[in-house]
Amino acid sequence: VEVNARTNNQWTPLIHAARKGHIKVVQALLADPRVEVNARTNDQWTPLIHAAENGHVEVVQALLADPRVEVNARTNNQWTPLIHAARKGHIKVVQALLADPRVEVNARTKAQWTPLIHAAAVGHIKVVQALLAHPQVNSNARTMGLRGKTALKFAMTAGHTAIVQALLSHKPREDRDAKASF
């Protein structure tokens, strides 16, 4: 059996199982030492990115337990598993990823959006709170462009009052990117 057989788009059985949340299939595949845990589709999505995007916390945990997994794998647009989970509001997945010391809490997309900016812009308060609790989070990171916006600016613009309050009460770490309040 070709455990890493690929479709025309480079999907493997592990990628399919992770995307669908089939934990028992994922576990069976991970038990085979031949499986490519970081297999990539044409657009550079890995099994972990698919599981995070779709909120499959058990699959995420199983993949994180494998020391070979790339926790900060990036898609063509530089989105990581944490960015996908934060944007979708998958709090349990976010918590699982944040518990891994390898995770880049301030990972940035091509447009310089961080997980915190995504969660604040969309209105996922629990995700924002979990990210703010991480000691390395940069709450003043800015998006790309002359008018780069922070998580606070996005939350204010969208009227996410609870997120605005959480951000205002956060004590940001000293960071060279922290130049403005919003």
PDB file of C-alpha atoms in Angstrom:
ATOM      1  CA  VAL A   1       0.000   0.000   0.000  1.00  0.00           C
ATOM      2  CA  GLU A   2       1.261   3.461  -0.877  1.00  0.00           C
ATOM      3  CA  VAL A   3       0.664   5.229   2.422  1.00  0.00           C
ATOM      4  CA  ASN A   4       1.603   8.556   0.802  1.00  0.00           C
ATOM      5  CA  ALA A   5      -0.235   8.116  -2.511  1.00  0.00           C
ATOM      6  CA  ARG A   6      -1.056  11.511  -3.978  1.00  0.00           C
ATOM      7  CA  THR A   7      -3.891  12.953  -6.026  1.00  0.00           C
ATOM      8  CA  ASN A   8      -3.236  15.403  -8.869  1.00  0.00           C
ATOM      9  CA  ASN A   9      -3.400  18.215  -6.281  1.00  0.00           C
ATOM     10  CA  GLN A  10      -0.873  16.364  -4.075  1.00  0.00           C
ATOM     11  CA  TRP A  11      -3.397  15.319  -1.431  1.00  0.00           C
ATOM     12  CA  THR A  12      -2.363  12.263   0.604  1.00  0.00           C
ATOM     13  CA  PRO A  13      -4.558   9.952   2.701  1.00  0.00           C
ATOM     14  CA  LEU A  14      -3.354  11.759   5.857  1.00  0.00           C
ATOM     15  CA  ILE A  15      -4.340  15.136   4.446  1.00  0.00           C
ATOM     16  CA  HIS A  16      -7.813  13.853   3.554  1.00  0.00           C
ATOM     17  CA  ALA A  17      -8.324  12.234   6.965  1.00  0.00           C
ATOM     18  CA  ALA A  18      -7.085  15.330   8.835  1.00  0.00           C
ATOM     19  CA  ARG A  19      -9.351  17.639   6.822  1.00  0.00           C
ATOM     20  CA  LYS A  20     -12.385  15.470   7.561  1.00  0.00           C
ATOM     21  CA  GLY A  21     -11.517  14.980  11.251  1.00  0.00           C
ATOM     22  CA  HIS A  22     -11.274  11.204  11.066  1.00  0.00           C
ATOM     23  CA  ILE A  23      -9.190  10.769  14.215  1.00  0.00           C
ATOM     24  CA  LYS A  24      -8.962   6.967  14.132  1.00  0.00           C
ATOM     25  CA  VAL A  25      -7.781   7.022  10.530  1.00  0.00           C
ATOM     26  CA  VAL A  26      -5.256   9.749  11.376  1.00  0.00           C
ATOM     27  CA  GLN A  27      -3.969   7.692  14.310  1.00  0.00           C
ATOM     28  CA  ALA A  28      -3.636   4.597  12.140  1.00  0.00           C
ATOM     29  CA  LEU A  29      -1.732   6.540   9.503  1.00  0.00           C
ATOM     30  CA  LEU A  30       0.539   8.203  12.075  1.00  0.00           C
ATOM     31  CA  ALA A  31       1.420   4.767  13.431  1.00  0.00           C
ATOM     32  CA  ASP A  32       3.036   3.930  10.085  1.00  0.00           C
ATOM     33  CA  PRO A  33       6.627   5.263  10.070  1.00  0.00           C
ATOM     34  CA  ARG A  34       6.422   5.800   6.300  1.00  0.00           C
ATOM     35  CA  VAL A  35       3.663   8.401   6.508  1.00  0.00           C
ATOM     36  CA  GLU A  36       4.651  11.935   5.540  1.00  0.00           C
ATOM     37  CA  VAL A  37       3.257  13.962   8.452  1.00  0.00           C
ATOM     38  CA  ASN A  38       4.104  17.225   6.694  1.00  0.00           C
ATOM     39  CA  ALA A  39       2.894  16.291   3.214  1.00  0.00           C
ATOM     40  CA  ARG A  40       1.832  19.375   1.277  1.00  0.00           C
ATOM     41  CA  THR A  41      -0.879  20.007  -1.256  1.00  0.00           C
ATOM     42  CA  ASN A  42      -0.241  22.203  -4.291  1.00  0.00           C
ATOM     43  CA  ASP A  43      -1.137  25.266  -2.208  1.00  0.00           C
ATOM     44  CA  GLN A  44       1.185  24.116   0.604  1.00  0.00           C
ATOM     45  CA  TRP A  45      -1.509  23.006   3.055  1.00  0.00           C
ATOM     46  CA  THR A  46      -0.382  20.276   5.474  1.00  0.00           C
ATOM     47  CA  PRO A  47      -2.516  17.827   7.477  1.00  0.00           C
ATOM     48  CA  LEU A  48      -2.116  20.082  10.552  1.00  0.00           C
ATOM     49  CA  ILE A  49      -3.270  23.165   8.665  1.00  0.00           C
ATOM     50  CA  HIS A  50      -6.364  21.322   7.399  1.00  0.00           C
ATOM     51  CA  ALA A  51      -7.199  19.998  10.870  1.00  0.00           C
ATOM     52  CA  ALA A  52      -6.749  23.443  12.459  1.00  0.00           C
ATOM     53  CA  GLU A  53      -8.814  25.194   9.776  1.00  0.00           C
ATOM     54  CA  ASN A  54     -11.688  22.769  10.318  1.00  0.00           C
ATOM     55  CA  GLY A  55     -11.594  22.751  14.134  1.00  0.00           C
ATOM     56  CA  HIS A  56     -10.643  19.099  14.586  1.00  0.00           C
ATOM     57  CA  VAL A  57      -8.953  19.360  17.988  1.00  0.00           C
ATOM     58  CA  GLU A  58      -8.350  15.620  18.450  1.00  0.00           C
ATOM     59  CA  VAL A  59      -6.625  15.438  15.082  1.00  0.00           C
ATOM     60  CA  VAL A  60      -4.577  18.544  15.905  1.00  0.00           C
ATOM     61  CA  GLN A  61      -3.506  16.972  19.206  1.00  0.00           C
ATOM     62  CA  ALA A  62      -2.558  13.703  17.516  1.00  0.00           C
ATOM     63  CA  LEU A  63      -0.484  15.541  14.932  1.00  0.00           C
ATOM     64  CA  LEU A  64       1.177  17.746  17.569  1.00  0.00           C
ATOM     65  CA  ALA A  65       2.161  14.612  19.489  1.00  0.00           C
ATOM     66  CA  ASP A  66       4.311  13.571  16.525  1.00  0.00           C
ATOM     67  CA  PRO A  67       7.709  15.280  16.924  1.00  0.00           C
ATOM     68  CA  ARG A  68       8.116  15.421  13.129  1.00  0.00           C
ATOM     69  CA  VAL A  69       5.153  17.724  12.591  1.00  0.00           C
ATOM     70  CA  GLU A  70       5.867  21.272  11.466  1.00  0.00           C
ATOM     71  CA  VAL A  71       3.795  23.288  13.945  1.00  0.00           C
ATOM     72  CA  ASN A  72       4.348  26.508  12.010  1.00  0.00           C
ATOM     73  CA  ALA A  73       3.939  25.156   8.481  1.00  0.00           C
ATOM     74  CA  ARG A  74       2.790  27.860   6.082  1.00  0.00           C
ATOM     75  CA  THR A  75       0.433  27.933   3.123  1.00  0.00           C
ATOM     76  CA  ASN A  76       1.223  29.895  -0.047  1.00  0.00           C
ATOM     77  CA  ASN A  77      -0.192  32.983   1.706  1.00  0.00           C
ATOM     78  CA  GLN A  78       1.970  32.341   4.784  1.00  0.00           C
ATOM     79  CA  TRP A  79      -0.973  31.265   6.948  1.00  0.00           C
ATOM     80  CA  THR A  80      -0.024  28.914   9.803  1.00  0.00           C
ATOM     81  CA  PRO A  81      -2.283  26.443  11.625  1.00  0.00           C
ATOM     82  CA  LEU A  82      -2.645  28.973  14.471  1.00  0.00           C
ATOM     83  CA  ILE A  83      -3.702  31.743  12.097  1.00  0.00           C
ATOM     84  CA  HIS A  84      -6.343  29.480  10.523  1.00  0.00           C
ATOM     85  CA  ALA A  85      -7.712  28.366  13.900  1.00  0.00           C
ATOM     86  CA  ALA A  86      -7.757  31.918  15.292  1.00  0.00           C
ATOM     87  CA  ARG A  87      -9.559  33.293  12.229  1.00  0.00           C
ATOM     88  CA  LYS A  88     -12.213  30.562  12.449  1.00  0.00           C
ATOM     89  CA  GLY A  89     -12.642  30.902  16.240  1.00  0.00           C
ATOM     90  CA  HIS A  90     -11.682  27.319  17.032  1.00  0.00           C
ATOM     91  CA  ILE A  91     -10.749  27.980  20.666  1.00  0.00           C
ATOM     92  CA  LYS A  92      -9.851  24.379  21.568  1.00  0.00           C
ATOM     93  CA  VAL A  93      -7.538  24.138  18.577  1.00  0.00           C
ATOM     94  CA  VAL A  94      -5.993  27.508  19.454  1.00  0.00           C
ATOM     95  CA  GLN A  95      -5.411  26.310  23.026  1.00  0.00           C
ATOM     96  CA  ALA A  96      -3.830  23.063  21.818  1.00  0.00           C
ATOM     97  CA  LEU A  97      -1.503  24.966  19.492  1.00  0.00           C
ATOM     98  CA  LEU A  98      -0.592  27.549  22.139  1.00  0.00           C
ATOM     99  CA  ALA A  99       0.315  24.721  24.530  1.00  0.00           C
ATOM    100  CA  ASP A 100       3.044  23.628  22.121  1.00  0.00           C
ATOM    101  CA  PRO A 101       6.272  25.546  22.868  1.00  0.00           C
ATOM    102  CA  ARG A 102       7.215  25.470  19.174  1.00  0.00           C
ATOM    103  CA  VAL A 103       4.248  27.574  18.042  1.00  0.00           C
ATOM    104  CA  GLU A 104       4.902  31.074  16.681  1.00  0.00           C
ATOM    105  CA  VAL A 105       2.197  33.083  18.436  1.00  0.00           C
ATOM    106  CA  ASN A 106       3.027  36.177  16.346  1.00  0.00           C
ATOM    107  CA  ALA A 107       3.255  34.434  12.967  1.00  0.00           C
ATOM    108  CA  ARG A 108       2.330  36.748  10.106  1.00  0.00           C
ATOM    109  CA  THR A 109       0.551  36.292   6.799  1.00  0.00           C
ATOM    110  CA  LYS A 110       1.828  37.966   3.616  1.00  0.00           C
ATOM    111  CA  ALA A 111      -0.252  41.005   4.598  1.00  0.00           C
ATOM    112  CA  GLN A 112       1.319  40.914   8.098  1.00  0.00           C
ATOM    113  CA  TRP A 113      -1.850  39.774   9.881  1.00  0.00           C
ATOM    114  CA  THR A 114      -1.182  37.870  13.123  1.00  0.00           C
ATOM    115  CA  PRO A 115      -3.489  35.338  14.802  1.00  0.00           C
ATOM    116  CA  LEU A 116      -4.510  38.069  17.279  1.00  0.00           C
ATOM    117  CA  ILE A 117      -5.389  40.535  14.519  1.00  0.00           C
ATOM    118  CA  HIS A 118      -7.506  37.909  12.748  1.00  0.00           C
ATOM    119  CA  ALA A 119      -9.373  36.907  15.914  1.00  0.00           C
ATOM    120  CA  ALA A 120      -9.985  40.527  16.937  1.00  0.00           C
ATOM    121  CA  ALA A 121     -11.201  41.557  13.484  1.00  0.00           C
ATOM    122  CA  VAL A 122     -13.699  38.707  13.291  1.00  0.00           C
ATOM    123  CA  GLY A 123     -14.861  38.965  16.914  1.00  0.00           C
ATOM    124  CA  HIS A 124     -13.656  35.778  18.590  1.00  0.00           C
ATOM    125  CA  ILE A 125     -13.293  36.975  22.200  1.00  0.00           C
ATOM    126  CA  LYS A 126     -12.254  33.617  23.683  1.00  0.00           C
ATOM    127  CA  VAL A 127      -9.511  33.260  21.089  1.00  0.00           C
ATOM    128  CA  VAL A 128      -8.366  36.835  21.747  1.00  0.00           C
ATOM    129  CA  GLN A 129      -8.234  36.115  25.485  1.00  0.00           C
ATOM    130  CA  ALA A 130      -6.243  32.911  24.948  1.00  0.00           C
ATOM    131  CA  LEU A 131      -3.769  34.712  22.696  1.00  0.00           C
ATOM    132  CA  LEU A 132      -3.417  37.630  25.112  1.00  0.00           C
ATOM    133  CA  ALA A 133      -2.628  35.158  27.892  1.00  0.00           C
ATOM    134  CA  HIS A 134       0.412  33.920  25.966  1.00  0.00           C
ATOM    135  CA  PRO A 135       3.549  35.623  27.325  1.00  0.00           C
ATOM    136  CA  GLN A 136       5.022  36.256  23.874  1.00  0.00           C
ATOM    137  CA  VAL A 137       2.006  37.751  22.125  1.00  0.00           C
ATOM    138  CA  ASN A 138       2.552  41.143  20.512  1.00  0.00           C
ATOM    139  CA  SER A 139      -0.745  42.960  20.988  1.00  0.00           C
ATOM    140  CA  ASN A 140       0.494  45.980  19.032  1.00  0.00           C
ATOM    141  CA  ALA A 141       1.481  44.201  15.810  1.00  0.00           C
ATOM    142  CA  ARG A 142       0.397  46.053  12.678  1.00  0.00           C
ATOM    143  CA  THR A 143      -0.846  44.883   9.302  1.00  0.00           C
ATOM    144  CA  MET A 144       1.001  45.855   6.148  1.00  0.00           C
ATOM    145  CA  GLY A 145       0.811  49.280   4.564  1.00  0.00           C
ATOM    146  CA  LEU A 146       1.151  52.922   5.522  1.00  0.00           C
ATOM    147  CA  ARG A 147      -1.991  52.711   7.589  1.00  0.00           C
ATOM    148  CA  GLY A 148      -1.152  49.405   9.197  1.00  0.00           C
ATOM    149  CA  LYS A 149      -3.846  48.499  11.661  1.00  0.00           C
ATOM    150  CA  THR A 150      -3.598  46.728  14.998  1.00  0.00           C
ATOM    151  CA  ALA A 151      -5.976  44.248  16.590  1.00  0.00           C
ATOM    152  CA  LEU A 152      -7.406  47.141  18.628  1.00  0.00           C
ATOM    153  CA  LYS A 153      -8.158  49.196  15.523  1.00  0.00           C
ATOM    154  CA  PHE A 154      -9.947  46.259  13.861  1.00  0.00           C
ATOM    155  CA  ALA A 155     -11.946  45.486  17.018  1.00  0.00           C
ATOM    156  CA  MET A 156     -12.934  49.151  17.418  1.00  0.00           C
ATOM    157  CA  THR A 157     -13.988  49.468  13.785  1.00  0.00           C
ATOM    158  CA  ALA A 158     -16.117  46.317  13.988  1.00  0.00           C
ATOM    159  CA  GLY A 159     -17.686  47.297  17.309  1.00  0.00           C
ATOM    160  CA  HIS A 160     -16.353  44.306  19.250  1.00  0.00           C
ATOM    161  CA  THR A 161     -16.581  45.970  22.669  1.00  0.00           C
ATOM    162  CA  ALA A 162     -15.469  42.975  24.753  1.00  0.00           C
ATOM    163  CA  ILE A 163     -12.387  42.568  22.572  1.00  0.00           C
ATOM    164  CA  VAL A 164     -11.597  46.290  22.796  1.00  0.00           C
ATOM    165  CA  GLN A 165     -11.815  46.014  26.593  1.00  0.00           C
ATOM    166  CA  ALA A 166      -9.594  42.912  26.660  1.00  0.00           C
ATOM    167  CA  LEU A 167      -6.975  44.597  24.476  1.00  0.00           C
ATOM    168  CA  LEU A 168      -7.055  47.822  26.496  1.00  0.00           C
ATOM    169  CA  SER A 169      -6.507  45.921  29.743  1.00  0.00           C
ATOM    170  CA  HIS A 170      -3.622  43.879  28.301  1.00  0.00           C
ATOM    171  CA  LYS A 171      -0.124  44.854  29.366  1.00  0.00           C
ATOM    172  CA  PRO A 172       1.915  44.478  26.157  1.00  0.00           C
ATOM    173  CA  ARG A 173       5.469  43.254  26.289  1.00  0.00           C
ATOM    174  CA  GLU A 174       8.198  45.625  25.267  1.00  0.00           C
ATOM    175  CA  ASP A 175       8.534  45.188  21.548  1.00  0.00           C
ATOM    176  CA  ARG A 176      10.139  47.181  18.769  1.00  0.00           C
ATOM    177  CA  ASP A 177       6.864  46.926  16.819  1.00  0.00           C
ATOM    178  CA  ALA A 178       4.874  48.519  19.651  1.00  0.00           C
ATOM    179  CA  LYS A 179       4.800  52.129  18.461  1.00  0.00           C
ATOM    180  CA  ALA A 180       1.166  53.123  18.735  1.00  0.00           C
ATOM    181  CA  SER A 181      -1.944  52.344  20.715  1.00  0.00           C
ATOM    182  CA  PHE A 182      -3.867  51.483  17.542  1.00  0.00           C
TER     183      PHE A 182
END
